[in-house]
PDB file of C-alpha atoms in Angstrom:
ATOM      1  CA  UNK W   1     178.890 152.940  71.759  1.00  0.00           C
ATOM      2  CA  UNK W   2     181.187 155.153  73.943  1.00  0.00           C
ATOM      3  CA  UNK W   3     183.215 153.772  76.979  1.00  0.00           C
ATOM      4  CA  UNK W   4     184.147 155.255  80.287  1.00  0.00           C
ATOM      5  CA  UNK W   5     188.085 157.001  79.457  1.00  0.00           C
ATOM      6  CA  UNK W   6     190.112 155.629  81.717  1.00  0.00           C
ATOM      7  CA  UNK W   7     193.368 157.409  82.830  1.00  0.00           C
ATOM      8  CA  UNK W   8     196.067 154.780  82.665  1.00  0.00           C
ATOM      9  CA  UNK W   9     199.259 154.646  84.682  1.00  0.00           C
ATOM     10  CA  UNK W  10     202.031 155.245  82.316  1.00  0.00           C
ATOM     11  CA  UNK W  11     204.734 155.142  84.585  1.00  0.00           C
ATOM     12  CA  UNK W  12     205.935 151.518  84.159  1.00  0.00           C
ATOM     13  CA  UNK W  13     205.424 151.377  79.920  1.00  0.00           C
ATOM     14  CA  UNK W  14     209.455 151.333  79.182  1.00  0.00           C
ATOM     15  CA  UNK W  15     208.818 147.818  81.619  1.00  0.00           C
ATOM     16  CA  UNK W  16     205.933 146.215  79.644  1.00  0.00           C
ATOM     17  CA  UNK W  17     207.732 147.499  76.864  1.00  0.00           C
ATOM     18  CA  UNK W  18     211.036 145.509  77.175  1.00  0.00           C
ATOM     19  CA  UNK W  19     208.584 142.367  78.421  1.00  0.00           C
ATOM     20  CA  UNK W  20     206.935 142.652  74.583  1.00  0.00           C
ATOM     21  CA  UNK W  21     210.186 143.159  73.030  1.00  0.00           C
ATOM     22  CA  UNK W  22     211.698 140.065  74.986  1.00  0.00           C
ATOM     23  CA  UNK W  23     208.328 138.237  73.516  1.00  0.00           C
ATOM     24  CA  UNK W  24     209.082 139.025  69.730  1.00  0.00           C
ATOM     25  CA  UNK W  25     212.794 137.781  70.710  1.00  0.00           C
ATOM     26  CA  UNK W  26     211.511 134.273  71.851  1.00  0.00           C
ATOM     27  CA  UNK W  27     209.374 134.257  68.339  1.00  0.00           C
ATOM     28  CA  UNK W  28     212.126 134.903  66.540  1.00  0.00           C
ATOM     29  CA  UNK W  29     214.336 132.571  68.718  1.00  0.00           C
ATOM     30  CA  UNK W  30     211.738 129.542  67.764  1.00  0.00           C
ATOM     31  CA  UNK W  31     211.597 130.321  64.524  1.00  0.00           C
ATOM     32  CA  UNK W  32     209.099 132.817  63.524  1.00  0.00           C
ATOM     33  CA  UNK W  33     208.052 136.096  62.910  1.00  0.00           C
ATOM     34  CA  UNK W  34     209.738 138.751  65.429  1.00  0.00           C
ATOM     35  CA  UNK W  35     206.541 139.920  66.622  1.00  0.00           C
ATOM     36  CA  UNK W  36     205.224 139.954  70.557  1.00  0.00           C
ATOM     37  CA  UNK W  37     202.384 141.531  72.219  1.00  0.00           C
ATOM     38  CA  UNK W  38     201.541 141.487  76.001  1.00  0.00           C
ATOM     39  CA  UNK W  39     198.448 142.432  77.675  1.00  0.00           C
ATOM     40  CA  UNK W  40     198.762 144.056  81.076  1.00  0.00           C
ATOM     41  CA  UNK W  41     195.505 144.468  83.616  1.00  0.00           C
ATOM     42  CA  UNK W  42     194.777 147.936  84.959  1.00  0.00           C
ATOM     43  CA  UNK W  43     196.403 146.701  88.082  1.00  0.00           C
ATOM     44  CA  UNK W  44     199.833 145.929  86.304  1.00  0.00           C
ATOM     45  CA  UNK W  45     199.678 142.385  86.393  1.00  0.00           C
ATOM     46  CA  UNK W  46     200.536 140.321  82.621  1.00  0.00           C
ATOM     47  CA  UNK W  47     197.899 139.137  81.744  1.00  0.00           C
ATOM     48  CA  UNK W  48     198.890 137.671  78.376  1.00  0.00           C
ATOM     49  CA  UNK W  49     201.558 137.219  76.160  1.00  0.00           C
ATOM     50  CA  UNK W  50     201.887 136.218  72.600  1.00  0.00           C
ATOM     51  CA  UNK W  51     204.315 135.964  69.725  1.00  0.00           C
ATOM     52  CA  UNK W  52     203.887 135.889  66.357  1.00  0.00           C
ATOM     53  CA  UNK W  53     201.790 132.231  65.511  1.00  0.00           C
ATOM     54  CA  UNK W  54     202.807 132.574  61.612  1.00  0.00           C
ATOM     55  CA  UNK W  55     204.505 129.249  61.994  1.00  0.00           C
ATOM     56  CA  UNK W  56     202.858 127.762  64.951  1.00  0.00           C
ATOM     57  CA  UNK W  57     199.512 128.269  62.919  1.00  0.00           C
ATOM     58  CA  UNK W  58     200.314 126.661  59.992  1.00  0.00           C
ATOM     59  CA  UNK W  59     201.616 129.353  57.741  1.00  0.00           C
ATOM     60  CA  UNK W  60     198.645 131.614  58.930  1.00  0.00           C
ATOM     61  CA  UNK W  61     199.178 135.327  57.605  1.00  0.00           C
ATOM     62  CA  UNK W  62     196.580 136.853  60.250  1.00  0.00           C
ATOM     63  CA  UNK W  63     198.341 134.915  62.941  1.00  0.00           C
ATOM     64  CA  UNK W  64     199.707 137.949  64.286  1.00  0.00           C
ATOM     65  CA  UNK W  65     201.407 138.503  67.675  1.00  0.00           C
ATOM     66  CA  UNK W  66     198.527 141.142  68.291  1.00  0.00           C
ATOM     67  CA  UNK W  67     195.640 139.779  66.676  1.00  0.00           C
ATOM     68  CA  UNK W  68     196.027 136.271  68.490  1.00  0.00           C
ATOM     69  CA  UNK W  69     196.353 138.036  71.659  1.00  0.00           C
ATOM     70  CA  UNK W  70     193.285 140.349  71.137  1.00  0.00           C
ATOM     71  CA  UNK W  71     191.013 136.765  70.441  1.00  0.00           C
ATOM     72  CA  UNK W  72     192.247 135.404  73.508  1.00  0.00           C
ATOM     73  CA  UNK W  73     191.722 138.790  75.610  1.00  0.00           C
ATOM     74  CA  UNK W  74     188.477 138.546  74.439  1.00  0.00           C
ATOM     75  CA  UNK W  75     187.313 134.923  74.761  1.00  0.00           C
ATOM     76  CA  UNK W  76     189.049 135.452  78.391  1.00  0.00           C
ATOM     77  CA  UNK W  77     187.833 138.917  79.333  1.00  0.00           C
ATOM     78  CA  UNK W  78     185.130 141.509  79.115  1.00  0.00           C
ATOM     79  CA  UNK W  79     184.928 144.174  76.576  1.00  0.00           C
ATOM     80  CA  UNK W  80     184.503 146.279  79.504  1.00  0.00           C
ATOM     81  CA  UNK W  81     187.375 145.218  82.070  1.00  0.00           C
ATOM     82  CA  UNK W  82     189.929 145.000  78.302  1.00  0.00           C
ATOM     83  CA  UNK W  83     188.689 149.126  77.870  1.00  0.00           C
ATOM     84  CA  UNK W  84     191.122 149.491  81.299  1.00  0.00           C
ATOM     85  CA  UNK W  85     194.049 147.004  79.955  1.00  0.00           C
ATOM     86  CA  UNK W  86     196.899 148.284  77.994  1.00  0.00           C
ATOM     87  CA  UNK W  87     198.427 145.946  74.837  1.00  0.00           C
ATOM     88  CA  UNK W  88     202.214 146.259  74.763  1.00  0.00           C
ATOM     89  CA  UNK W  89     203.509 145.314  71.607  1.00  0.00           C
ATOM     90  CA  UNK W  90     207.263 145.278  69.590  1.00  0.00           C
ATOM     91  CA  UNK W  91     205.808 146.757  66.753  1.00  0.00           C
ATOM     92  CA  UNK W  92     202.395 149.425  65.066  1.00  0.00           C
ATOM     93  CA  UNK W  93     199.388 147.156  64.756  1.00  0.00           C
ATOM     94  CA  UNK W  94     198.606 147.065  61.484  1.00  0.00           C
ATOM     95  CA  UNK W  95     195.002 147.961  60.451  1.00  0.00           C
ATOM     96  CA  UNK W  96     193.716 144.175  60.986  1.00  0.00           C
ATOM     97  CA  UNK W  97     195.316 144.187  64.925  1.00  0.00           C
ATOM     98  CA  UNK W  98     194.436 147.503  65.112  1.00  0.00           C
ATOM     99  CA  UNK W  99     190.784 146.611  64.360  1.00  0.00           C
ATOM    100  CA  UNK W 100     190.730 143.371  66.548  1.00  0.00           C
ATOM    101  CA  UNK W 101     192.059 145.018  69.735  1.00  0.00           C
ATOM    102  CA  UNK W 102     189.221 147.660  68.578  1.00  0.00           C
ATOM    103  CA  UNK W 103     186.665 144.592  68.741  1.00  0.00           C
ATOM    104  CA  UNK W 104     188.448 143.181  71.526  1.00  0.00           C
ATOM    105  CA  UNK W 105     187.770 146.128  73.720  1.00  0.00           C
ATOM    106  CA  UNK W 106     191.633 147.197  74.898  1.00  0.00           C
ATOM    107  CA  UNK W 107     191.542 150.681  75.850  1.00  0.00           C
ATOM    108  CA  UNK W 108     194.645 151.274  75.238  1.00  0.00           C
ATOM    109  CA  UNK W 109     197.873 150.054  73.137  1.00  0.00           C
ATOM    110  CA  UNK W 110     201.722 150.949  73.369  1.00  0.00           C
ATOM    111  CA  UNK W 111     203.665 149.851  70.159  1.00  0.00           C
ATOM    112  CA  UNK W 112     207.544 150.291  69.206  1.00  0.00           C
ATOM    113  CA  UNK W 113     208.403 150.702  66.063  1.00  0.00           C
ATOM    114  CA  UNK W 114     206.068 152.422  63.604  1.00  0.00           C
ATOM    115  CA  UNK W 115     204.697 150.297  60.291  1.00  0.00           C
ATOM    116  CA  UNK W 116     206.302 153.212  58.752  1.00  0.00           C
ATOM    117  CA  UNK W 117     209.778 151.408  59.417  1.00  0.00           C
ATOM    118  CA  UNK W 118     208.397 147.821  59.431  1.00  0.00           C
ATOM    119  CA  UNK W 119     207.990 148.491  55.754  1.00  0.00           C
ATOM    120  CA  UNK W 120     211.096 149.931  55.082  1.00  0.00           C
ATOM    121  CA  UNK W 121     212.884 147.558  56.624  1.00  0.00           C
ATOM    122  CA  UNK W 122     211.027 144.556  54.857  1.00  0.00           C
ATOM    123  CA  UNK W 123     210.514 145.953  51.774  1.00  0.00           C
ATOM    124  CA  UNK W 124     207.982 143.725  49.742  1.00  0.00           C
ATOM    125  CA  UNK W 125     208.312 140.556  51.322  1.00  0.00           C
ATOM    126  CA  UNK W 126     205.839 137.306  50.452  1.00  0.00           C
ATOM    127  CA  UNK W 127     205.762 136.611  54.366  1.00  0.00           C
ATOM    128  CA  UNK W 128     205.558 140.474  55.710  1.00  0.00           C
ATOM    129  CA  UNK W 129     203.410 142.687  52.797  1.00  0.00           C
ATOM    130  CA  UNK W 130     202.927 145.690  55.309  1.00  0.00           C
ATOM    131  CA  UNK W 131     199.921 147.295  54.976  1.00  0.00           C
ATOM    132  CA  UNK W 132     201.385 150.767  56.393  1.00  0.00           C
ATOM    133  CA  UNK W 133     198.144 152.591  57.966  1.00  0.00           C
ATOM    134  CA  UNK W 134     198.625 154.209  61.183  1.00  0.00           C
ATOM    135  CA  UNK W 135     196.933 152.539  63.714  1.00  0.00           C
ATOM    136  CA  UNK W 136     195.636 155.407  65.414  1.00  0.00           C
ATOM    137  CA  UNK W 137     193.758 156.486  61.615  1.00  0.00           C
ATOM    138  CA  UNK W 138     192.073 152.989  61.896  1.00  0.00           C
ATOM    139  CA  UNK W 139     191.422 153.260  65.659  1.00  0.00           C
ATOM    140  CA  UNK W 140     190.069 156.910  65.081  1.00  0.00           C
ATOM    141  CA  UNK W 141     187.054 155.617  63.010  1.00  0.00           C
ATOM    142  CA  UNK W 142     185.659 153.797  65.729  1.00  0.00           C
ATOM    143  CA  UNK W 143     182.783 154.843  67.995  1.00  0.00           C
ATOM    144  CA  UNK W 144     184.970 154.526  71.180  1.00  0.00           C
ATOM    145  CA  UNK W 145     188.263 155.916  72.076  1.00  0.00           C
ATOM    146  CA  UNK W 146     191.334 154.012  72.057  1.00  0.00           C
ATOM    147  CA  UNK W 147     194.541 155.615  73.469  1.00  0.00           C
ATOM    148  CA  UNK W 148     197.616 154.917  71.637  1.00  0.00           C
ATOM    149  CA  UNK W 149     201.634 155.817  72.355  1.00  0.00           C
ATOM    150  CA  UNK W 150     204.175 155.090  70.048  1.00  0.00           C
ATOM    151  CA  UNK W 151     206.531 154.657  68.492  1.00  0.00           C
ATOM    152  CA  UNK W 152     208.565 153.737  71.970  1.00  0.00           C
ATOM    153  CA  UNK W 153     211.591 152.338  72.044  1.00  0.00           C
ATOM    154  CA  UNK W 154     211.362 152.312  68.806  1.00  0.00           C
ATOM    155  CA  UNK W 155     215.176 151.328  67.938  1.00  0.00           C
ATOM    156  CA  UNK W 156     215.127 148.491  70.405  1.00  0.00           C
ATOM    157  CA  UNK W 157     211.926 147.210  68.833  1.00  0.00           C
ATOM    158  CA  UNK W 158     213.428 147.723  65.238  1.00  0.00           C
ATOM    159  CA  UNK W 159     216.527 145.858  66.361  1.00  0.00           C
ATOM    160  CA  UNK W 160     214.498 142.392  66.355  1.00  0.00           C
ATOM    161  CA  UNK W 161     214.018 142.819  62.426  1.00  0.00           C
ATOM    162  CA  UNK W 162     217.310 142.895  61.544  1.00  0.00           C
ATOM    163  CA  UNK W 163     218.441 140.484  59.466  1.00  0.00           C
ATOM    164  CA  UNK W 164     215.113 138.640  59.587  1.00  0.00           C
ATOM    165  CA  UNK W 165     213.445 139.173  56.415  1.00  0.00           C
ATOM    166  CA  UNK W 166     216.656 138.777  53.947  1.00  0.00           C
ATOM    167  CA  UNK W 167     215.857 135.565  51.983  1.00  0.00           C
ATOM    168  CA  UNK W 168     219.161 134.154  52.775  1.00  0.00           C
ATOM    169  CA  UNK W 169     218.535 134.731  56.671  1.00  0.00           C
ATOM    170  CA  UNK W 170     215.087 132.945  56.242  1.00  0.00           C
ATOM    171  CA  UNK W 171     216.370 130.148  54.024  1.00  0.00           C
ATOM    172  CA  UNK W 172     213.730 130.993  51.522  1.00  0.00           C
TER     173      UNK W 172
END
């Protein structure tokens, strides 16, 4: 299955960008996980936006920020008008995000800081065991393309994790 490439509009990412970031904030502000995705149309419009559900979701550990939003994209949207949307997101999908927006149909994703630094930041924590695989190695097994940019704003992005994961921050 191959899908039209679509050239997307780039110039408002650092935008959608600080939207995602401000996303993760409000998770962490309520409590959970400082994780947020958006999902923007092809003509620039938000389409969705999602935090991390961790919490919300009753201690779910595939309630990510990304993975939430690429079920609802897809419940809500065509596979074919998601391959011209763009997911904006605070941080790498891991491989099972990376693999839903895959299913999902998003053509294309924009992340901020790499799983790289997600994992050195958060070490081996019970809540946050990063599974560090590129996206893009997941996303290049497919059968259709998916563009990806990142890391982008990376330090911004990073800055929502600090302090998060120590167990005396978390109360754990």
């Amino acid at each position: 299955m191959t899908a039209d490439i679509h050239i997307f509009d780039d110039t408002r990412d650092e935008e959608f960008m600080h939207l995602a970031i401000g996303v993760a904030a409000k998770s962490r502000e309520a409590g959970d996980h400082p994780f947020g995705a958006i999902l923007v149309g092809p003509d620039g419009a938000v389409l969705i936006e999602q935090g991390n559900a961790f919490s919300a979701h009753g201690s779910d550990m595939t309630a990510h920020a990304e993975r939430v939003l690429a079920t609802r994209a897809s419940q809500t949207y065509s596979a074919k008008f998601l391959n011209s949307c763009t997911m904006f997101t605070s941080a790498e999908p891991c491989a099972m995000c990376a693999g839903a927006a895959y299913w999902a149909g998003i053509g294309r994703i924009v992340y901020g800081q790499s799983e790289a630094a997600l994992k050195d930041l958060t070490g081996d924590h019970s809540e946050n065991p990063t599974l560090d695989m590129p996206c893009r190695e997941v996303l290049a097994s497919g059968q259709r393309v998916v563009v990806v940019k990142g890391p982008f704003l990376a330090d911004e992005a990073s800055k929502l994790q600090e302090g998060f994961w120590m167990t005396a921050d978390r109360g754990l």
